[in-house]
Coordinates of C-alpha atoms and ligand atoms in Angstrom, one line a residue:
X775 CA -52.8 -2.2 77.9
X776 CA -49.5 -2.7 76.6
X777 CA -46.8 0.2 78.1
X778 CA -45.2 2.4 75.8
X779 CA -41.3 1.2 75.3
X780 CA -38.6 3.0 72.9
X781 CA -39.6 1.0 70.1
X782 CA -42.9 2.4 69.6
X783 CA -41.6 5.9 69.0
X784 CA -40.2 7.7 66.0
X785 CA -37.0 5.7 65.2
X786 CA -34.9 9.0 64.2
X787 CA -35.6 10.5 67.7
X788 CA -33.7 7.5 68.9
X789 CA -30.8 8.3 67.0
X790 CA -30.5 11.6 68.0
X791 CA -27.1 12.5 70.0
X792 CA -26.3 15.6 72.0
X793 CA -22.6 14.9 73.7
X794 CA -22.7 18.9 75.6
X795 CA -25.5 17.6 77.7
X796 CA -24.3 13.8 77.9
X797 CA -23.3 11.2 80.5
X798 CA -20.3 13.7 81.6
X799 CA -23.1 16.6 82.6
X800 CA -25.2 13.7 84.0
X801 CA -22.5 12.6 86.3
X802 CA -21.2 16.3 86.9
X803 CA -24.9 16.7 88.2
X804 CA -24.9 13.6 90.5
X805 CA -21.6 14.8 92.0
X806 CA -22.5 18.4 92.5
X807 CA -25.5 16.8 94.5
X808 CA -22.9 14.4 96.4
X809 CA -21.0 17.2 97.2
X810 CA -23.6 19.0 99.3
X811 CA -23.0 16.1 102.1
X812 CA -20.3 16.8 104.2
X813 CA -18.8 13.6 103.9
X814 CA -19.0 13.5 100.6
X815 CA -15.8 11.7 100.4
X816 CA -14.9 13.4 96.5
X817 CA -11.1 15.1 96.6
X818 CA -12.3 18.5 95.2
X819 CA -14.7 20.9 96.3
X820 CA -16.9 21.7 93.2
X821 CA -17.6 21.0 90.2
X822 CA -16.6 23.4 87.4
X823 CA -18.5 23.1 84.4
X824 CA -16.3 23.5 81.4
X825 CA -18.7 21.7 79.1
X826 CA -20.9 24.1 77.9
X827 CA -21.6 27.9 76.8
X828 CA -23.6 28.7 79.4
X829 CA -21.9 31.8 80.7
X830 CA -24.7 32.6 84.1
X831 CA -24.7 29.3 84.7
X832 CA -23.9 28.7 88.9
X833 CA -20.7 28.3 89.2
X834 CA -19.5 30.4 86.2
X835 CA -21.3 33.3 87.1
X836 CA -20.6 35.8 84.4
X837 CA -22.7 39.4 85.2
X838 CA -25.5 39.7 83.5
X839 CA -25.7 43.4 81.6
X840 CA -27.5 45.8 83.7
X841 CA -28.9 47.8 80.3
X842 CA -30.2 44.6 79.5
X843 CA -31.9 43.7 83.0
X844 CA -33.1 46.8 83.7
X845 CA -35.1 47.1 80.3
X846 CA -36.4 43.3 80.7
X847 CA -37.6 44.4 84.8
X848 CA -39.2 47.1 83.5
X849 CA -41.4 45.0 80.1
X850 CA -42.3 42.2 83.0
X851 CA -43.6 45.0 85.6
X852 CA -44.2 48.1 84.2
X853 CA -45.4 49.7 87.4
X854 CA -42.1 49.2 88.1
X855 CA -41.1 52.5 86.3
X856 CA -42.8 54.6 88.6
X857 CA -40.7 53.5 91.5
X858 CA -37.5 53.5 89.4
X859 CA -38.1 56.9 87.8
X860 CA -35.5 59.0 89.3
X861 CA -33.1 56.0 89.7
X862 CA -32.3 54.1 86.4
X863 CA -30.8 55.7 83.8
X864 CA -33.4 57.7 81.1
X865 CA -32.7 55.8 78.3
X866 CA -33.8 52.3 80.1
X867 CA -36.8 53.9 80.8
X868 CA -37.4 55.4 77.3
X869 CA -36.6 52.2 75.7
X870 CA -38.7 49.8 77.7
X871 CA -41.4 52.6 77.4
X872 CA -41.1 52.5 73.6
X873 CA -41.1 48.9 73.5
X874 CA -44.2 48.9 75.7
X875 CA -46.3 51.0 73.6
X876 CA -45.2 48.5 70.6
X877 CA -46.0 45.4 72.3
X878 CA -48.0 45.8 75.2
X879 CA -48.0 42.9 77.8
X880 CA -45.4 40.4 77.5
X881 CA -48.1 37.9 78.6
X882 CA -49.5 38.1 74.7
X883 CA -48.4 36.2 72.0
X884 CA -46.3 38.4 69.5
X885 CA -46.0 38.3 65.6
X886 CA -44.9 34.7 64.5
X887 CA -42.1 36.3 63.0
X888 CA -40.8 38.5 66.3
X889 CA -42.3 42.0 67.1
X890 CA -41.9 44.1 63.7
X891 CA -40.1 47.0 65.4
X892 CA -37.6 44.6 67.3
X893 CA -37.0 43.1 63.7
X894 CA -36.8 46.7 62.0
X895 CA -33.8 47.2 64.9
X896 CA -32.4 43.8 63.5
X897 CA -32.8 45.6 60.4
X898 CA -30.6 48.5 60.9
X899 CA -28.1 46.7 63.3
X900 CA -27.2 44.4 60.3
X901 CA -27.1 46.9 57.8
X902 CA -25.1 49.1 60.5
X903 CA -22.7 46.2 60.9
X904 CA -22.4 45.2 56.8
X905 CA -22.7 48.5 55.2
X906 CA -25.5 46.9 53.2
X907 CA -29.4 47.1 53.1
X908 CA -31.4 44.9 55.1
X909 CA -35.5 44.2 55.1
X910 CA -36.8 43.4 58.3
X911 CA -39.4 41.1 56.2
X912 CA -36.0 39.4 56.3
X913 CA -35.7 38.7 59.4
X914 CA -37.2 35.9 61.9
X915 CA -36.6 36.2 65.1
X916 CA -36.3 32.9 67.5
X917 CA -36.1 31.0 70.6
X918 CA -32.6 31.0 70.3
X919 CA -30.3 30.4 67.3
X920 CA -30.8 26.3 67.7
X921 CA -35.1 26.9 66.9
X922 CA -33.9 28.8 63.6
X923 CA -31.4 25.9 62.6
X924 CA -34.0 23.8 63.4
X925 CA -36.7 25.3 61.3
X926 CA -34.5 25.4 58.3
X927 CA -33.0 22.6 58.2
X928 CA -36.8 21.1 58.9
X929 CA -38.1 22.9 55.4
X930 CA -34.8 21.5 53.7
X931 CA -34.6 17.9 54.4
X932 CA -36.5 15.5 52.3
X933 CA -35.6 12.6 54.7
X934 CA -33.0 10.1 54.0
X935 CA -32.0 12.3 50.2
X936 CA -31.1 15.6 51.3
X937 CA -27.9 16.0 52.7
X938 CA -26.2 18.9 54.6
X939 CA -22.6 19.1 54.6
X940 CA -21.2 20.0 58.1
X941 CA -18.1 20.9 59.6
X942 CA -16.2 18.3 62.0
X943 CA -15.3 19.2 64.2
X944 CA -19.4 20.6 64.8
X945 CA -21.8 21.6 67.4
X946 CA -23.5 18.7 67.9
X947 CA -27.2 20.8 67.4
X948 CA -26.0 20.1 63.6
X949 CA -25.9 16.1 63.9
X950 CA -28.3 15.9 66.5
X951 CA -31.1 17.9 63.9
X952 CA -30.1 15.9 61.4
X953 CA -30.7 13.0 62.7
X954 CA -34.4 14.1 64.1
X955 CA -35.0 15.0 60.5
X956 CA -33.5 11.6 58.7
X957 CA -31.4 14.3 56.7
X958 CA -28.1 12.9 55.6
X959 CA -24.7 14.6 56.9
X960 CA -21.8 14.9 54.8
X961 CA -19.1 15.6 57.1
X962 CA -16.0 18.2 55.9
X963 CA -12.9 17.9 58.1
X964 CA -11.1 20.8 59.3
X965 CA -7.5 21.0 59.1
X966 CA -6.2 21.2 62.6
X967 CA -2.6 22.1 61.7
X968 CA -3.4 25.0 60.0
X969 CA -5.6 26.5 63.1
X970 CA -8.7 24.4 62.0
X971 CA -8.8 26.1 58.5
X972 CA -11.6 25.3 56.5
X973 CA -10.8 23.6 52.9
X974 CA -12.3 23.6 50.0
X975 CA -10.8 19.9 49.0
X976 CA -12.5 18.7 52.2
X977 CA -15.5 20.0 51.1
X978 CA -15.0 19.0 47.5
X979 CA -14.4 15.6 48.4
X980 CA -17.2 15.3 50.9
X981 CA -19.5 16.2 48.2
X982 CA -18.0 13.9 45.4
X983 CA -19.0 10.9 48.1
X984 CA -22.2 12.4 48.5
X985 CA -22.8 12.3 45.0
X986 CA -21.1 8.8 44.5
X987 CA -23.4 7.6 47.5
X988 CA -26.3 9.2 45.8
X989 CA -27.4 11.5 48.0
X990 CA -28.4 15.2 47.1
X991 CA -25.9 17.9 48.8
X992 CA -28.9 21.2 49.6
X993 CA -27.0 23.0 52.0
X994 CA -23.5 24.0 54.0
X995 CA -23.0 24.7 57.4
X996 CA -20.2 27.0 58.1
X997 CA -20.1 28.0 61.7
X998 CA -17.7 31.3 62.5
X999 CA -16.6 32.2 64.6
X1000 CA -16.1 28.2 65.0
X1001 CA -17.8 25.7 68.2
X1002 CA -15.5 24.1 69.1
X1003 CA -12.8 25.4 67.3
X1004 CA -12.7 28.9 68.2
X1005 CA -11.7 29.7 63.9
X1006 CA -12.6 33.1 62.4
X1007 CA -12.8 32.8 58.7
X1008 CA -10.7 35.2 56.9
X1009 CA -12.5 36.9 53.4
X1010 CA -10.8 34.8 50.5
X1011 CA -11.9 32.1 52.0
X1012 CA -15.5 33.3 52.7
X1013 CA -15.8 34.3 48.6
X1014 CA -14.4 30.8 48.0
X1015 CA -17.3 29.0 50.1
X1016 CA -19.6 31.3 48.5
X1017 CA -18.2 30.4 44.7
X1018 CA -18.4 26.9 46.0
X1019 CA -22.2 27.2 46.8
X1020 CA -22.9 28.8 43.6
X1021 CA -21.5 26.6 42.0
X1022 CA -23.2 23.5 43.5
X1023 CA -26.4 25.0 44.1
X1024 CA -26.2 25.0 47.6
X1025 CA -27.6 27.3 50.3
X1026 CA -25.5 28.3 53.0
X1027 CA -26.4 28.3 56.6
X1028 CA -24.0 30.5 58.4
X1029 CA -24.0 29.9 61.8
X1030 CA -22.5 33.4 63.6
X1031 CA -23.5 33.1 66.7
X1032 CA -20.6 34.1 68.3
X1033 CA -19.5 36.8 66.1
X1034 CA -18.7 39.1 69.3
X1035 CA -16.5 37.0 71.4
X1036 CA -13.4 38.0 69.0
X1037 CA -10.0 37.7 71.1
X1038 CA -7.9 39.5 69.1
X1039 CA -9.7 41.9 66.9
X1040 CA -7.2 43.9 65.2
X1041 CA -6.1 40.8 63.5
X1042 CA -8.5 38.5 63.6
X1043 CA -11.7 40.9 62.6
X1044 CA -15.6 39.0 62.0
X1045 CA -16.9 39.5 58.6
X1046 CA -20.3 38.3 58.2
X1047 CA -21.5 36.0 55.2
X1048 CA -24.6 38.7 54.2
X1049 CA -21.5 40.9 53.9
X1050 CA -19.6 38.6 51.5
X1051 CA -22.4 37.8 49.2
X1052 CA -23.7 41.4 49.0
X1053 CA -19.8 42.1 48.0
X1054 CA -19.7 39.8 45.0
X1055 CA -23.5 40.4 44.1
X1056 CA -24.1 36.5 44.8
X1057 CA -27.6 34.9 44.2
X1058 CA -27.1 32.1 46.9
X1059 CA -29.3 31.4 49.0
X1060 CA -28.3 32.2 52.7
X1061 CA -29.7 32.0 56.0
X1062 CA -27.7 34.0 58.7
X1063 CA -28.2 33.0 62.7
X1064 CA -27.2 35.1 65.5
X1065 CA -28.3 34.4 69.4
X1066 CA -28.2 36.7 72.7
X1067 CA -26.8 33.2 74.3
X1068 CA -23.7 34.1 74.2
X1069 CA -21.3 37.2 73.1
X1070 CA -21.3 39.0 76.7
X1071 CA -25.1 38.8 77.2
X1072 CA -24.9 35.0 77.9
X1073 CA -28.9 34.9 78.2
X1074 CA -29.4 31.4 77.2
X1075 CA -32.3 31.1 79.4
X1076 CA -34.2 33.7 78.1
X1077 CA -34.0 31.9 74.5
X1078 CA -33.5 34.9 72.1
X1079 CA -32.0 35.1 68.5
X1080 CA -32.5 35.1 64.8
X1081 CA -31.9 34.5 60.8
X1082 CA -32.0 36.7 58.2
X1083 CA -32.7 35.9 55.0
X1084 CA -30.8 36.7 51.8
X1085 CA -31.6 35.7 48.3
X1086 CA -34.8 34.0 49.8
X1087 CA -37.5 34.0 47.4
X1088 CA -41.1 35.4 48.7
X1089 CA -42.6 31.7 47.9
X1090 CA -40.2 30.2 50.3
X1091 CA -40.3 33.3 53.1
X1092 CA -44.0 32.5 53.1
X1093 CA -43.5 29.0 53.6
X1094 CA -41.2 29.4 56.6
X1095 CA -43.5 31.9 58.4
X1096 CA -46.2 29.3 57.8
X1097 CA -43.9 27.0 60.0
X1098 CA -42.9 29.8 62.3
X1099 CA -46.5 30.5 63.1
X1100 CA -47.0 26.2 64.0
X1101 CA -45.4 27.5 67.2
X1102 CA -47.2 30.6 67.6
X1103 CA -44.6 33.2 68.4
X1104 CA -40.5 33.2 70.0
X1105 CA -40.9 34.4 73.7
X1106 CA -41.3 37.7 74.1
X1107 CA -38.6 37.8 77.1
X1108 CA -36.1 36.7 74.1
X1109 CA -37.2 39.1 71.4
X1110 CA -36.7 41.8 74.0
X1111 CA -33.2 40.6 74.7
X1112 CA -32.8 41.0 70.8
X1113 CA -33.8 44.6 71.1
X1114 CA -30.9 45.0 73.3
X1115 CA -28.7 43.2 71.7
X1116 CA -28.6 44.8 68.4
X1117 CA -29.8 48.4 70.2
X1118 CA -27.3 49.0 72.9
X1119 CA -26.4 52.3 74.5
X1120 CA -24.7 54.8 72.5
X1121 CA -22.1 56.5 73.8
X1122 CA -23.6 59.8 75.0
X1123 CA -26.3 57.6 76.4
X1124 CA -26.4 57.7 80.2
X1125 CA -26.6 53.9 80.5
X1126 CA -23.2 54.1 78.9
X1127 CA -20.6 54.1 80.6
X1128 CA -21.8 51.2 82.9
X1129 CA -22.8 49.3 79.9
X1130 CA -19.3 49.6 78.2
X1131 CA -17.5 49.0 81.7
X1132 CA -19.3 45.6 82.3
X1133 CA -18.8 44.5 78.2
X1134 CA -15.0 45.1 78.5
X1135 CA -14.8 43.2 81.8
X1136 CA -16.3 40.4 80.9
X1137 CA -14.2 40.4 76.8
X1138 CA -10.8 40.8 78.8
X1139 CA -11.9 38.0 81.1
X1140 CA -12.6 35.6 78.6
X1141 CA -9.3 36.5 76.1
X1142 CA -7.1 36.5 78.9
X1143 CA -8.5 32.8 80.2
X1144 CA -8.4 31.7 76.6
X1145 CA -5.0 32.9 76.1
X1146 CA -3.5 31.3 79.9
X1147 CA -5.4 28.0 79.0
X1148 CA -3.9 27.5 75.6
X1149 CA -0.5 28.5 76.7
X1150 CA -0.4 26.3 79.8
X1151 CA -2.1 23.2 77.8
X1152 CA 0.4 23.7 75.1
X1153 CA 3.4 23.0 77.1
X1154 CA 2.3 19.7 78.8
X1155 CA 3.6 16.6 77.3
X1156 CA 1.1 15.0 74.4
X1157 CA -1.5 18.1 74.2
X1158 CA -1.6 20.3 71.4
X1159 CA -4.1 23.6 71.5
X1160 CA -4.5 25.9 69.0
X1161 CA -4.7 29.4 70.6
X1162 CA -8.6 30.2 69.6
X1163 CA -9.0 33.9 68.5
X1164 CA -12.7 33.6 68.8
X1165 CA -16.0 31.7 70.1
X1166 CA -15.9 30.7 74.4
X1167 CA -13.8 27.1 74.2
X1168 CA -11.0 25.6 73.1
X1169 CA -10.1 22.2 71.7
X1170 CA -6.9 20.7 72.7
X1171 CA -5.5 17.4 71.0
X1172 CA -4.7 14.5 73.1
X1173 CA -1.7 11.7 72.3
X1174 CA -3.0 9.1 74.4
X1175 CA -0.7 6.4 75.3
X1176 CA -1.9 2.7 74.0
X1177 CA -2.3 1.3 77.6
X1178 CA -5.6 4.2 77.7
X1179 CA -6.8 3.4 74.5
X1180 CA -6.7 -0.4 75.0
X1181 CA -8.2 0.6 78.6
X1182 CA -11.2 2.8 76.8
X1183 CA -11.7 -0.3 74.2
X1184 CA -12.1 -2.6 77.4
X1185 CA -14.4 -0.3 78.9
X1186 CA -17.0 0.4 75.7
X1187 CA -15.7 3.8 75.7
X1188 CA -13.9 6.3 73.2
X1189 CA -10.1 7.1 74.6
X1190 CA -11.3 10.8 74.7
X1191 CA -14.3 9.9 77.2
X1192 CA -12.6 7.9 79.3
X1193 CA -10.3 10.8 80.0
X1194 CA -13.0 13.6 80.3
X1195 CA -14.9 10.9 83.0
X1196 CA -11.5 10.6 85.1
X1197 CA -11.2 14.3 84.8
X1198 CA -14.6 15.0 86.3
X1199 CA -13.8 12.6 89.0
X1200 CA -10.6 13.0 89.8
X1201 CA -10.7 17.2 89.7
X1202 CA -14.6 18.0 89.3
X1203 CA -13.8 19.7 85.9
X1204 CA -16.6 18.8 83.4
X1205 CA -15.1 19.0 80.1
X1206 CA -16.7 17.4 76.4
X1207 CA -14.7 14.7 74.8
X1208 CA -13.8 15.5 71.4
X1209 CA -15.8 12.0 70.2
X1210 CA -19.0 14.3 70.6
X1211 CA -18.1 17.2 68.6
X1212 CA -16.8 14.6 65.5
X1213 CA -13.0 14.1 65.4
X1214 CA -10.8 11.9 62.9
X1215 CA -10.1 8.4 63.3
X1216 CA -7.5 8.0 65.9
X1217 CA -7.5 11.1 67.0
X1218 CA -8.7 12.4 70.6
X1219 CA -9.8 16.1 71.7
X1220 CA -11.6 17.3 74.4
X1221 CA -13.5 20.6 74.1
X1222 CA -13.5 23.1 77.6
X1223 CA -14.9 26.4 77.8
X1224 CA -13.0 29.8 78.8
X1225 CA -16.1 30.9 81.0
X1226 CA -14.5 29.2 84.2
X1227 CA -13.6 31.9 87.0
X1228 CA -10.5 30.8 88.8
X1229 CA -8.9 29.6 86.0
X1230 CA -5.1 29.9 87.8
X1231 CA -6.2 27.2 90.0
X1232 CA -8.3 25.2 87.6
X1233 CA -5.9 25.3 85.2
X1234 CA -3.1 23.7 87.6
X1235 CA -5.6 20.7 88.7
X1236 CA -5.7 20.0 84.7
X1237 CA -2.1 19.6 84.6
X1238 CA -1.9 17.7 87.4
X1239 CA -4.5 15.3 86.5
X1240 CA -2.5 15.2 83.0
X1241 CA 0.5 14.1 84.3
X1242 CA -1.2 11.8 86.9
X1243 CA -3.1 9.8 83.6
X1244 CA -0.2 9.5 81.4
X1245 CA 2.2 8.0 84.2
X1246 CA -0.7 5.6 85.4
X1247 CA -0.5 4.3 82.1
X1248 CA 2.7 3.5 81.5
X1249 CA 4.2 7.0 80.0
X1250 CA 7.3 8.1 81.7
X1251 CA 6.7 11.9 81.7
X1252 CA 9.5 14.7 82.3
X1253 CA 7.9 17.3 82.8
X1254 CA 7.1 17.6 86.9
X1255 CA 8.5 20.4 88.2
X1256 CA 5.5 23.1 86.6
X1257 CA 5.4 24.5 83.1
X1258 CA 8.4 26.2 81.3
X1259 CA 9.4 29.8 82.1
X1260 CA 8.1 31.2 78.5
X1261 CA 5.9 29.2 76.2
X1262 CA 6.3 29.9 72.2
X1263 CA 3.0 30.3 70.5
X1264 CA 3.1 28.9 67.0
X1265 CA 1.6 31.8 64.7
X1266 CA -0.1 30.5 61.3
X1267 CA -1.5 33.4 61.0
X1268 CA -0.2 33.1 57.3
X1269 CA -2.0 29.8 56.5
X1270 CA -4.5 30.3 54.3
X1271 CA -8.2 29.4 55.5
X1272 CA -8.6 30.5 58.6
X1273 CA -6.8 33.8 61.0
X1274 CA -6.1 31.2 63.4
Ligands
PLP121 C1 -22.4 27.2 67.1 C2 -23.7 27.4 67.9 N1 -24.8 27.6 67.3 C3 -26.0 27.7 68.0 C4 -26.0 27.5 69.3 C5 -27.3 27.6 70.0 O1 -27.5 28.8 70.7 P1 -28.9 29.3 71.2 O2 -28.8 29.3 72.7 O3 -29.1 30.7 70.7 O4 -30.0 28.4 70.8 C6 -24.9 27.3 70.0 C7 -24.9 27.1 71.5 O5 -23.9 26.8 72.1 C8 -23.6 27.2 69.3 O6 -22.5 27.0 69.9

């Protein structure tokens, strides 16, 4: 019998990329197992994994809520509560009680759609958030935000004639889905100099090729609070995108999964896209994701989230809950972290106090890395960083000097990668190169997380490193003796498109 090789198998699978879990995790991963010899030989320590959102991941560590933990302990064991009883706070009893008499063992599959009363919570924590009804026939609830992109982009595509326009710089789920489902992507730049505003030329443009290359724009992907960019849409520019849709007949997917981890809220607020449309009594279609991956939760493992629907006809709600039922039901261990997620304590609840205490902790920890990192990137020589008031990363520019980009071009590899790969094995730090995430011609980023503890000394290996590459080829660099006493940030706060 003939073995099976690559080119027996679906062609589009073979196509499909996914740069956050690339050759720079791979290698991270082989070096994180060299470094368990003692003569391992590397000049650092360990490896810190800037590459990805993972917040619990080892290394990064970030507390997991105890509200949350507590509740989950109890739906896995529920004996459990008779040993707990006088311990844990009453309200994580009554909850995971209540949710016990609702959906019984965890062990069972669930509603294809998510546990009705966990989606009637959805329910009233949207319509709590927007100031607007919501239905929890709505509302789907998933194995993460990435199965819910995945299922709609699956019921949108006719392959190789529908195409999605996405933003670049993008989460790579976008491409990579694409690609598994031969759907076409029209690619929208974001403007960089204005804090990676979003334009309505870009997207004008991008769909006047699509139309000139004959393919049929469906949808738009708008993600906001932005991966990688860390951009929060301001409103005008939400009603524009929504205009833009009507007027194109497109339906928007708005990607919010990080519409908690806001840096600077006062100024730079979240407004949903269900809010928007409901404002200006829009018929577009939209489907609205949200996760329990990341926020302060940061249970990716436990592979929670959801859409809503809006302006989704009955015909086509059916016909996605015919394709949510394929795979019989989102874990139940997820669902339940949706429960807490859009139900946490209230502030006369006795879980409370500790619940607040460990969300402001772990907000303050990631503004005030965000805010160090950009400031102490944006004073080395040939980086540029906009100062991200929202998401977990940030996305600094490189100017490369020509002996590394002829170097890269020797090697097979993007400028961009060959500077995250000398990175990780000069320092340990596992950063993304900005050719994964999309980038324009020319141009070179690299996209690093603010979930890094330690981020003083990390921080200071990154400048090093820096300085090291730009002199070893061939830059004559003046800046040696540390960063600058104060560092000006350069507020655009007043650029249209975007609150920076
Ligand atoms: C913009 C964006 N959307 C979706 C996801 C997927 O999240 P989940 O873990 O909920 O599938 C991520 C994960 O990093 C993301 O950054």
């Amino acid at each position: 019998m003939r073995p099976l090789t690559l080119t027996d198998l679906n062609p589009a699978i073979l196509k499909v990329q996914y740069a956050v879990r690339g050759e720079l995790a791979i290698k991270a991963e082989e070096l994180r197992e060299k470094l368990q010899s003692e003569s391992h030989g590397l000049p650092f320590n360990k490896v810190i994994s800037s590459n990805i959102g993972n917040p619990q991941q080892r290394g990064l560590d970030q507390p997991y809520l105890t509200f949350t933990r507590q509740v989950a302990a109890l739906m896995e064991y529920p004996p459990l509560a008779e040993i707990v009883k006088d311990k844990w706070p009453q309200d994580v009893l009554d909850r995971a009680r209540e949710l016990h008499e609702e959906i019984g063992s965890i062990g069972a599959y669930s509603h294809s759609k998510g546990v009705p009363l966990i989606r009637k919570h959805v329910a009233q924590f949207i319509e709590e958030r927007d100031g607007y009804p919501s239905d929890p026939e709505d509302i789907f609830l998933t194995a993460g935000a990435s199965a819910g992109v995945s299922l709609i982009l699956n019921v949108l595509i006719t392959p190789n004639v529908t195409g999605v326009l996405i933003p670049i710089p993008q989460y790579p789920l976008y491409t990579a889905t694409l690609a598994q489902y031969s759907g076409v992507a029209l690619p929208y730049h974001l403007s960089e100099p204005e804090g990676w505003s979003t334009s309505l030329e870009e997207i004008k443009s991008a769909l006047a090729k699509a139309e000139k290359d004959g393919v049929k724009p469906r949808a738009l992907v708008v993600i906001n609070p932005g991966n990688p960019t860390g951009a929060i849409l301001d409103k005008d520019t939400m009603r524009n995108l929504v205009n833009l849709c009507e007027e194109h007949s497109l339906v928007l997917l708005a990607d919010e999964v990080y519409q908690a981890n806001l840096h600077r809220p006062d100024t730079h607020p979240f407004h949903s896209f269900k809010q928007v449309v409901r404002e200006m009594n829009s018929p577009i279609p939209l489907f609205s994701f949200h996760s329990i991956s990341k926020g302060v939760k940061g249970e990716c493992g436990r592979r929670g989230g959801y859409f809503e629907c809006t302006n989704i006809s009955d015909e086509v709600r059916a016909l996605l809950y015919k394709m949510a039922s394929v795979s019989l039901c989102p874990p139940l261990s997820g669902q339940i972290g949706v429960d807490c997620l859009v139900r946490p304590p209230r502030p006369n609840d006795p879980s409370y106090p500790l619940w607040k205490r460990e969300t402001d902790t772990i907000h303050a920890a990631l503004r005030q890395r965000t805010q160090l990192m950009a400031q102490r990137l944006n004073a080395l020589p040939g980086v540029s960083c906009v100062d991200s008031p929202g998401a977990l990363y940030l996305y600094p520019k490189l100017e490369l000097p020509d002996k590394a980009v002829e170097e890269a071009r020797r090697l097979g590899k993007q400028p961009d990668e060959l500077y995250a790969l000398q990175l990780l094995e000069e320092t340990g730090i596992c950063v993304v190169p900005g050719s994964g995430f999309g980038q324009k011609d020319g141009e070179h980023h690299y996209r690093l997380t603010c979930l890094c503890p330690g981020v003083e000394e990390y921080v200071s290996a990154l400048e090093n490193f820096h300085l090291k590459f730009l002199q070893n080829f061939g830059l004559r660099v003046s800046w040696l003796f540390g960063p600058p006493l104060s560092v000006q940030f350069i507020d655009i706060s007043h650029i249209k498109g975007t609150q920076q």
